GROMACS .gro file of C-alpha atoms in nm:
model
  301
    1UNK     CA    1   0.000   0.000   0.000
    2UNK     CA    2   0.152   0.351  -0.102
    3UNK     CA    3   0.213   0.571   0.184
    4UNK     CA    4   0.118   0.873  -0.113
    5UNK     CA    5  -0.136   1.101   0.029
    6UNK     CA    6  -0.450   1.154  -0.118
    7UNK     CA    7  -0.675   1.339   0.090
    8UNK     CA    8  -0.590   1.593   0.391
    9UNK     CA    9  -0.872   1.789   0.605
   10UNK     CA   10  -0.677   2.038   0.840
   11UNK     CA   11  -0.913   2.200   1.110
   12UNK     CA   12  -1.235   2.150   0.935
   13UNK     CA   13  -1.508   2.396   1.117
   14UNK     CA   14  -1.813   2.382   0.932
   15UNK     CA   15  -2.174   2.557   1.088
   16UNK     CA   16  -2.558   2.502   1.007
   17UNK     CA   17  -2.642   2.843   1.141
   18UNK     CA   18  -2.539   2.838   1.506
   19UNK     CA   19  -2.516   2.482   1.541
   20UNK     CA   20  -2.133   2.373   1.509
   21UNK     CA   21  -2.094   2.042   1.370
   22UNK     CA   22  -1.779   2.008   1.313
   23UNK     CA   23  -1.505   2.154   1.551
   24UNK     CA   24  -1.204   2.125   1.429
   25UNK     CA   25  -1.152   1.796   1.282
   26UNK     CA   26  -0.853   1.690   1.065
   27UNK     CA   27  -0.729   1.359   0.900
   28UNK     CA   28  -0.583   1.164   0.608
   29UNK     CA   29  -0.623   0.946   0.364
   30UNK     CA   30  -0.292   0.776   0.155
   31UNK     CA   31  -0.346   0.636  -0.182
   32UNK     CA   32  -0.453   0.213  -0.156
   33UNK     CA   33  -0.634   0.288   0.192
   34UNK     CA   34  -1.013   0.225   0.313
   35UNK     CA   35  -1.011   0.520   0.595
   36UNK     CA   36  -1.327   0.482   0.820
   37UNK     CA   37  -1.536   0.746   0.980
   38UNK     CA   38  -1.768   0.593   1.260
   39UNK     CA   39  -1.996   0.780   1.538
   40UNK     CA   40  -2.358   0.795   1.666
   41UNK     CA   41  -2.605   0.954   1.469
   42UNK     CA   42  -2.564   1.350   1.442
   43UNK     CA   43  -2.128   1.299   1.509
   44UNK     CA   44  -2.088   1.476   1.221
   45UNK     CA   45  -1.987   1.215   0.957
   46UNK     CA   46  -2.262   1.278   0.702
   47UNK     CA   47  -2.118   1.646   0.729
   48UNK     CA   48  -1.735   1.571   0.677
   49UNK     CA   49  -1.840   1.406   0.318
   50UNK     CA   50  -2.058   1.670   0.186
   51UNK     CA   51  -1.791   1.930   0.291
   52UNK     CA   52  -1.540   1.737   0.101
   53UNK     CA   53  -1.749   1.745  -0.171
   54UNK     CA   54  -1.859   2.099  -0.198
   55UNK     CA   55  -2.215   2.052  -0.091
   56UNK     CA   56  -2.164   2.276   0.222
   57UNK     CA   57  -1.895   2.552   0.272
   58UNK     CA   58  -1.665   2.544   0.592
   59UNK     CA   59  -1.615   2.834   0.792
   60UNK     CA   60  -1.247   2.770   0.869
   61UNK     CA   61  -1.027   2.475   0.775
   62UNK     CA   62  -0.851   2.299   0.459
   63UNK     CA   63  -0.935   2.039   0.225
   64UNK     CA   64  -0.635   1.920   0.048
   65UNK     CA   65  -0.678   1.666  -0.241
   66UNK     CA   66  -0.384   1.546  -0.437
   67UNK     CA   67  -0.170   1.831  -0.317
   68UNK     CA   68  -0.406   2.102  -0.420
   69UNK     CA   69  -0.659   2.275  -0.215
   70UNK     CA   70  -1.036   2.219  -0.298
   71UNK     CA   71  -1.168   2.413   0.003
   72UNK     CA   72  -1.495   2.571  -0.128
   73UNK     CA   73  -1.471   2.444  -0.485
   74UNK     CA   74  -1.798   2.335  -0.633
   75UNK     CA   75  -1.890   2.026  -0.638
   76UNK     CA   76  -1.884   1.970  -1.006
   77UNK     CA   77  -1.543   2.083  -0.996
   78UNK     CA   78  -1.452   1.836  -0.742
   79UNK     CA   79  -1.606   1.572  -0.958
   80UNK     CA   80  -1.414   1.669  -1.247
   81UNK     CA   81  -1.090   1.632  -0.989
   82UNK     CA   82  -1.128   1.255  -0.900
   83UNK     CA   83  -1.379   1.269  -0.583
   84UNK     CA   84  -1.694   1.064  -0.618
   85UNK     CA   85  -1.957   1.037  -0.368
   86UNK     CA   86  -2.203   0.753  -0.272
   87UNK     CA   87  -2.449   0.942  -0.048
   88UNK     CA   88  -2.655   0.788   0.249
   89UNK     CA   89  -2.962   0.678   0.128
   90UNK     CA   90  -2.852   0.584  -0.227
   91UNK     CA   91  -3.048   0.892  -0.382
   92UNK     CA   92  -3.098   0.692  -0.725
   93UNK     CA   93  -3.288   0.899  -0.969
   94UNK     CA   94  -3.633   0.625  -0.921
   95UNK     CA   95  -3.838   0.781  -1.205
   96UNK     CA   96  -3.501   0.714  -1.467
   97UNK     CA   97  -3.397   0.350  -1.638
   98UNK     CA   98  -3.090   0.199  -1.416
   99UNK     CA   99  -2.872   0.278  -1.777
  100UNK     CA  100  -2.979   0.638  -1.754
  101UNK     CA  101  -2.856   0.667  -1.414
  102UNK     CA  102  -2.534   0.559  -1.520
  103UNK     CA  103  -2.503   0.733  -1.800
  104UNK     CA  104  -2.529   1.046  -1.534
  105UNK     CA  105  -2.260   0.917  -1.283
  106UNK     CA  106  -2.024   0.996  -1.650
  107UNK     CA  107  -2.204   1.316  -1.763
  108UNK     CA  108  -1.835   1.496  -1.748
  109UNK     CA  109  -1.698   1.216  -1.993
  110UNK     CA  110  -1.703   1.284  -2.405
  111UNK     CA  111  -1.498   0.945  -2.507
  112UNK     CA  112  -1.790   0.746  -2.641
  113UNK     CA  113  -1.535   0.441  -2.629
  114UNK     CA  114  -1.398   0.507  -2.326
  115UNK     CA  115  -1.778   0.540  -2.170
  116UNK     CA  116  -1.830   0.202  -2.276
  117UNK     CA  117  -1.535   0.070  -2.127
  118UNK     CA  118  -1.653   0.170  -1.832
  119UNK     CA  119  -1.993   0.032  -1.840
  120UNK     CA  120  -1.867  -0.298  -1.926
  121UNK     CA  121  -1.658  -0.272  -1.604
  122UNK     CA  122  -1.988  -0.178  -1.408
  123UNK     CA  123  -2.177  -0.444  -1.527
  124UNK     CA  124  -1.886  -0.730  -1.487
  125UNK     CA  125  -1.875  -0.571  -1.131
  126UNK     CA  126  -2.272  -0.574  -1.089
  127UNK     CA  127  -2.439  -0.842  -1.306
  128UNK     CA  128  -2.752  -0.775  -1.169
  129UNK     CA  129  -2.785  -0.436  -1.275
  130UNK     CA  130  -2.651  -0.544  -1.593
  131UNK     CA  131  -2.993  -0.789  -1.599
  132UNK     CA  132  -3.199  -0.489  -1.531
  133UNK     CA  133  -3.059  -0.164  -1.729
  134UNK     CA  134  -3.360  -0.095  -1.879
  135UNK     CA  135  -3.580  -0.138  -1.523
  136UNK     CA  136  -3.668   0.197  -1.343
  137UNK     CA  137  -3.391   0.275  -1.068
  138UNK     CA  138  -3.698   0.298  -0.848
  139UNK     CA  139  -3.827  -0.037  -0.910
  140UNK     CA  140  -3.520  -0.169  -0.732
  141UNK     CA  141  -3.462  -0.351  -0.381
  142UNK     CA  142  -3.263  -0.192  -0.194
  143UNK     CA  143  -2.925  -0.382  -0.219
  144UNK     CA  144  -2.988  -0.315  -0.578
  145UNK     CA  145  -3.023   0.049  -0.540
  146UNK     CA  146  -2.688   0.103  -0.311
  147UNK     CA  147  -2.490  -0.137  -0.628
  148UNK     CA  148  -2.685   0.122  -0.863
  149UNK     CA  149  -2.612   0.366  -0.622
  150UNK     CA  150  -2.180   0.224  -0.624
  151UNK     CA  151  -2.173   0.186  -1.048
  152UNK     CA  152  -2.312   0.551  -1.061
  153UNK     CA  153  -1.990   0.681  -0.908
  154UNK     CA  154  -1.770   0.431  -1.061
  155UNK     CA  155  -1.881   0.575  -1.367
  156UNK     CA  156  -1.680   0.901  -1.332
  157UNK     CA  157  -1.363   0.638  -1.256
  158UNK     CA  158  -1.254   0.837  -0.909
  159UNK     CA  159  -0.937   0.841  -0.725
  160UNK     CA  160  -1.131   0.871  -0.398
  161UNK     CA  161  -1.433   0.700  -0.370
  162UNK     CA  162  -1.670   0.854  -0.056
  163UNK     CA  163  -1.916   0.583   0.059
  164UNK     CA  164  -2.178   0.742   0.306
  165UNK     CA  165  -2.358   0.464   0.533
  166UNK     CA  166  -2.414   0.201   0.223
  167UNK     CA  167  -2.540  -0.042   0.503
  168UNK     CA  168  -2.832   0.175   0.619
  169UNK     CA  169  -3.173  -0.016   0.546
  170UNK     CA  170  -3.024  -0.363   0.462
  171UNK     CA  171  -3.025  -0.704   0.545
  172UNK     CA  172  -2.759  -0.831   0.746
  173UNK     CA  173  -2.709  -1.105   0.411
  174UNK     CA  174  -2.699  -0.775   0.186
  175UNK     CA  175  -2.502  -0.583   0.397
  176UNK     CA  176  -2.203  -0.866   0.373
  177UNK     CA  177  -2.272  -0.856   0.014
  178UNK     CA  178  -2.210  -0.502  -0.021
  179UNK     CA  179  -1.871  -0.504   0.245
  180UNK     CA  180  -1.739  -0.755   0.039
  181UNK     CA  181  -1.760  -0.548  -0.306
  182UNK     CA  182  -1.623  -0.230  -0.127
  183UNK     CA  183  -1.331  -0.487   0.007
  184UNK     CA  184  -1.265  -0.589  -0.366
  185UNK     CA  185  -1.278  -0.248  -0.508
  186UNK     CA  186  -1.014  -0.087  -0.302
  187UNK     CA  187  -0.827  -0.407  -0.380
  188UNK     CA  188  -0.885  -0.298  -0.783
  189UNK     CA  189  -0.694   0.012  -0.697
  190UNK     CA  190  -0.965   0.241  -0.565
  191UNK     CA  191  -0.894   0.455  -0.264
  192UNK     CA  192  -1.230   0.481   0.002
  193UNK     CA  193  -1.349   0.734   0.264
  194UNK     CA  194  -1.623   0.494   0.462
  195UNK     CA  195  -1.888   0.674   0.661
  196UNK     CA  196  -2.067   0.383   0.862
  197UNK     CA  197  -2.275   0.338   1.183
  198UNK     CA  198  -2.156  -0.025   1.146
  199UNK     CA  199  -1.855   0.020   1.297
  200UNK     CA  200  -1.797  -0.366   1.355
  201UNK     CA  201  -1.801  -0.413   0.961
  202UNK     CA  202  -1.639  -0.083   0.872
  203UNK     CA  203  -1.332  -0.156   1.064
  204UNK     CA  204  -1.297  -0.521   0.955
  205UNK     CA  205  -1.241  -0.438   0.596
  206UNK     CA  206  -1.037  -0.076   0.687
  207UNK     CA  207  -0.710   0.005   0.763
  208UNK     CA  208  -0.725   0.308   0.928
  209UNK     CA  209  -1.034   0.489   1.135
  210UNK     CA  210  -1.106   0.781   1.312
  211UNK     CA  211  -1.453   0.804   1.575
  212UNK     CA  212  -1.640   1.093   1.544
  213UNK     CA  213  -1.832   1.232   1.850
  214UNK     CA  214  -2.029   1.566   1.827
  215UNK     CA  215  -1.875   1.704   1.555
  216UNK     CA  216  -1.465   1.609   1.671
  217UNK     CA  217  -1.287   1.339   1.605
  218UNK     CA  218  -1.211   1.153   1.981
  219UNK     CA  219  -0.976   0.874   1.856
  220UNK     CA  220  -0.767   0.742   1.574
  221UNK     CA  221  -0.535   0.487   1.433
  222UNK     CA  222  -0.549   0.151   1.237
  223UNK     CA  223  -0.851  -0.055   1.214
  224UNK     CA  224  -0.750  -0.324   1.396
  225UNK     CA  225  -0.638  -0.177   1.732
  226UNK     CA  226  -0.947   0.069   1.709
  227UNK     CA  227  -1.167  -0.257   1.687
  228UNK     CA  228  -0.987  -0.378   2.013
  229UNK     CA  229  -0.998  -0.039   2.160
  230UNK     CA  230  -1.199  -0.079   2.523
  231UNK     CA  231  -1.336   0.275   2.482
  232UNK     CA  232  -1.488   0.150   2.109
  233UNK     CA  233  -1.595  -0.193   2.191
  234UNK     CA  234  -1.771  -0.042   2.488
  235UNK     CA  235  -1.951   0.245   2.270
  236UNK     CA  236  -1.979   0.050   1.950
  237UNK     CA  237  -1.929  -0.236   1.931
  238UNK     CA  238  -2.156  -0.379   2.179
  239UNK     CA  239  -2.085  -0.209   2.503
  240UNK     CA  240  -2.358  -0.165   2.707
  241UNK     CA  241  -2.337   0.105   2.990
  242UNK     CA  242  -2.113   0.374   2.864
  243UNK     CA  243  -2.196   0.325   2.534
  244UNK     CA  244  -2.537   0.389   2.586
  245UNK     CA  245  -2.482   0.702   2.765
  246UNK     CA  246  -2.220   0.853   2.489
  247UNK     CA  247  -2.510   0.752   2.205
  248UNK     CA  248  -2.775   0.986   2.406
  249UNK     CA  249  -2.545   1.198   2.504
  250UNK     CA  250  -2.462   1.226   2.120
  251UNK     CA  251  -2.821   1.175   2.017
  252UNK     CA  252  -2.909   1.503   2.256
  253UNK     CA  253  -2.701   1.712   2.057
  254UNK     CA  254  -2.937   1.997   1.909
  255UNK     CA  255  -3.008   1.897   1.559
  256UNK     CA  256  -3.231   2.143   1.431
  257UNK     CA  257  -3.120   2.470   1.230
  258UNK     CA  258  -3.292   2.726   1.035
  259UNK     CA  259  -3.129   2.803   0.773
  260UNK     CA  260  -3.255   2.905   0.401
  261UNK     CA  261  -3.620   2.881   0.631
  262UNK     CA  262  -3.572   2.533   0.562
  263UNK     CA  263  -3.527   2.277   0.923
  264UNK     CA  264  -3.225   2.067   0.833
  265UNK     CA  265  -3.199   1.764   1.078
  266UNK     CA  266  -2.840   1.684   1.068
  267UNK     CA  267  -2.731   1.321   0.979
  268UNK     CA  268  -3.052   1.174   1.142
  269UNK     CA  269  -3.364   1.022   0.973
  270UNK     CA  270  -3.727   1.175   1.052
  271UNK     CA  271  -3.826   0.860   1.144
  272UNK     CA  272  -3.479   0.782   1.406
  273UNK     CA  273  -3.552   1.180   1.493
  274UNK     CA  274  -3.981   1.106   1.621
  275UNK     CA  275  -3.883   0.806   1.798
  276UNK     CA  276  -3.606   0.959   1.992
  277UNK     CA  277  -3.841   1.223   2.077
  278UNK     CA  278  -4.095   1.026   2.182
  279UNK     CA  279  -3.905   0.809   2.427
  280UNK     CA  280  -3.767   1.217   2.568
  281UNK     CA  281  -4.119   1.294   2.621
  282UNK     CA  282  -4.268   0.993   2.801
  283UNK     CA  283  -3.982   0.985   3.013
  284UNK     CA  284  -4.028   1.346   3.091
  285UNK     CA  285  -4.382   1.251   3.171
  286UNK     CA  286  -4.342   0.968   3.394
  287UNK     CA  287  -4.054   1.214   3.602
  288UNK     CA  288  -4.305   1.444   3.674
  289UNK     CA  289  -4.585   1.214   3.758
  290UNK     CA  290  -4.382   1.003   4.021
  291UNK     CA  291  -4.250   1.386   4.135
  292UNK     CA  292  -4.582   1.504   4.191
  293UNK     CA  293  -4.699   1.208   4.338
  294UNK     CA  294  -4.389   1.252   4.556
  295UNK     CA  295  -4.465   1.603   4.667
  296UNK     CA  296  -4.872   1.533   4.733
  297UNK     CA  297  -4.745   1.264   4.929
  298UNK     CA  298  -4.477   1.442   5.166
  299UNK     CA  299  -4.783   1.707   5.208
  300UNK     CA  300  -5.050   1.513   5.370
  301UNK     CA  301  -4.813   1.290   5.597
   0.00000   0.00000   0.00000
């Protein structure tokens, strides 16, 4: 593995109006490497990709790719540069054919030769979606979508390939699947930036992480002695007590900004958001019953 480096963040701020989410974080990727980003819903990880990519401006901080400084580039510039992102939640285009959405991930390219090449590479890599190029992207399961979601970016044939929680919404069967192609593609040559909540499966095919917690980066070094970590076995990978009071803690972060009078809920599903606010406000509820029942009680004894 080449000890070249590919991607350097240097004290990355980045805001959502007054909500900081990331304070300061910095970190590197060499050529050859899978590099993976884990934390708790809201760390911050979501962010660090779509900064890297142009989709949100930092306030302070460097992004260095391939020696040259892409800080607040746009994002089709950054595409043009190498970086290609797979974003949480696949975001296929449903209503277009899975060749059309293809055909997008190399809108840059004008070699009609060399655009085949690729395809053929796509489709060798993903039969499936090879079986199915003329079925609507929307039509797809869900494994199928994150492959669709994969070939898209492989399209624009990046130096750094972003992946941004391809396990979310999968079955554990699918999710091995998909590990296993990411493991083979860096192996092909491609160099990865993994985003992942799974951090057992992230840092069994990486060789280097960092954890993210509220929006700074709280540990780092090679896969393997992160996985053995106590501090990340405890708050990831199946640690009970501490770990479930760093994922609240994490979780109780405020995630809601105006901005553009739009509510932007940072790195968290709706449905992850309700449910975490419903379990808030029945606890809240039963405190202040028993409290109340409490107080009547210590009054007429």
């Amino acid at each position: 593995m080449s000890e070249k480096e590919v991607l350097r963040i240097e004290e990355l701020n980045v805001f959502y109006g007054a909500i900081h989410a990331l304070k300061g974080i910095s970190l590197t990727v060499n050529e050859g490497e899978i590099v993976t980003l884990i934390g708790a819903n809201g760390a911050g990880k979501s962010t660090t990709l779509n900064t890297i990519c142009g989709l949100v401006k930092p306030k302070s901080g460097k992004i260095i790719f391939e020696g040259k400084d892409i800080t607040g580039k746009t994002a089709h510039d950054i595409v043009k540069m190498g970086i290609s992102q797979v974003p949480e939640g696949r975001r296929v285009f449903a209503n277009m054919s899975v060749l059309e959405n293809l055909e997008l991930g190399a809108y840059l390219l004008k070699d009609k030769a060399e655009f085949k090449r690729r395809l053929i590479r796509v489709f060798e890599r993903f039969p499936r979606l090879a079986e199915r190029k003329g079925q609507l992207a929307g039509s797809l399961s869900g494994g199928e979508q994150q492959m669709l979601a994969m070939g898209r970016a492989l399209m624009s044939a990046p130096r750094l390939m972003l992946l941004d929680e391809p396990s979310m919404g999968l079955a554990p069967l699918l999710v091995k699947e998909i590990f296993a192609i990411i493991k083979e593609l860096n192996e092909q040559g491609t160099t990865i930036l993994l985003v992942e909540q799974n951090a057992h499966m992230a840092l069994s095919i990486a060789h280097k992480g960092y954890v993210l917690e509220t929006g700074k980066i709280v540990l780092s070094g090679p896969a393997r002695q992160l996985a053995e970590n106590p501090q990340v076995k405890e708050a990831y990978l199946g640690g009970v007590k501490g770990g479930q009071r760093r994922h609240i803690l994490s979780l109780m972060v405020p995630i809601l900004a105006m901005k553009q009078r739009r509510f932007i809920c940072m790195n968290m599903p709706l449905f992850h958001f309700l449910i975490f606010y419903a379990f808030i406000i029945n606890h809240y509820f039963i405190y202040v019953r028993k409290w109340h029942f409490s107080s009547y009680k210590a009054i007429w004894l």
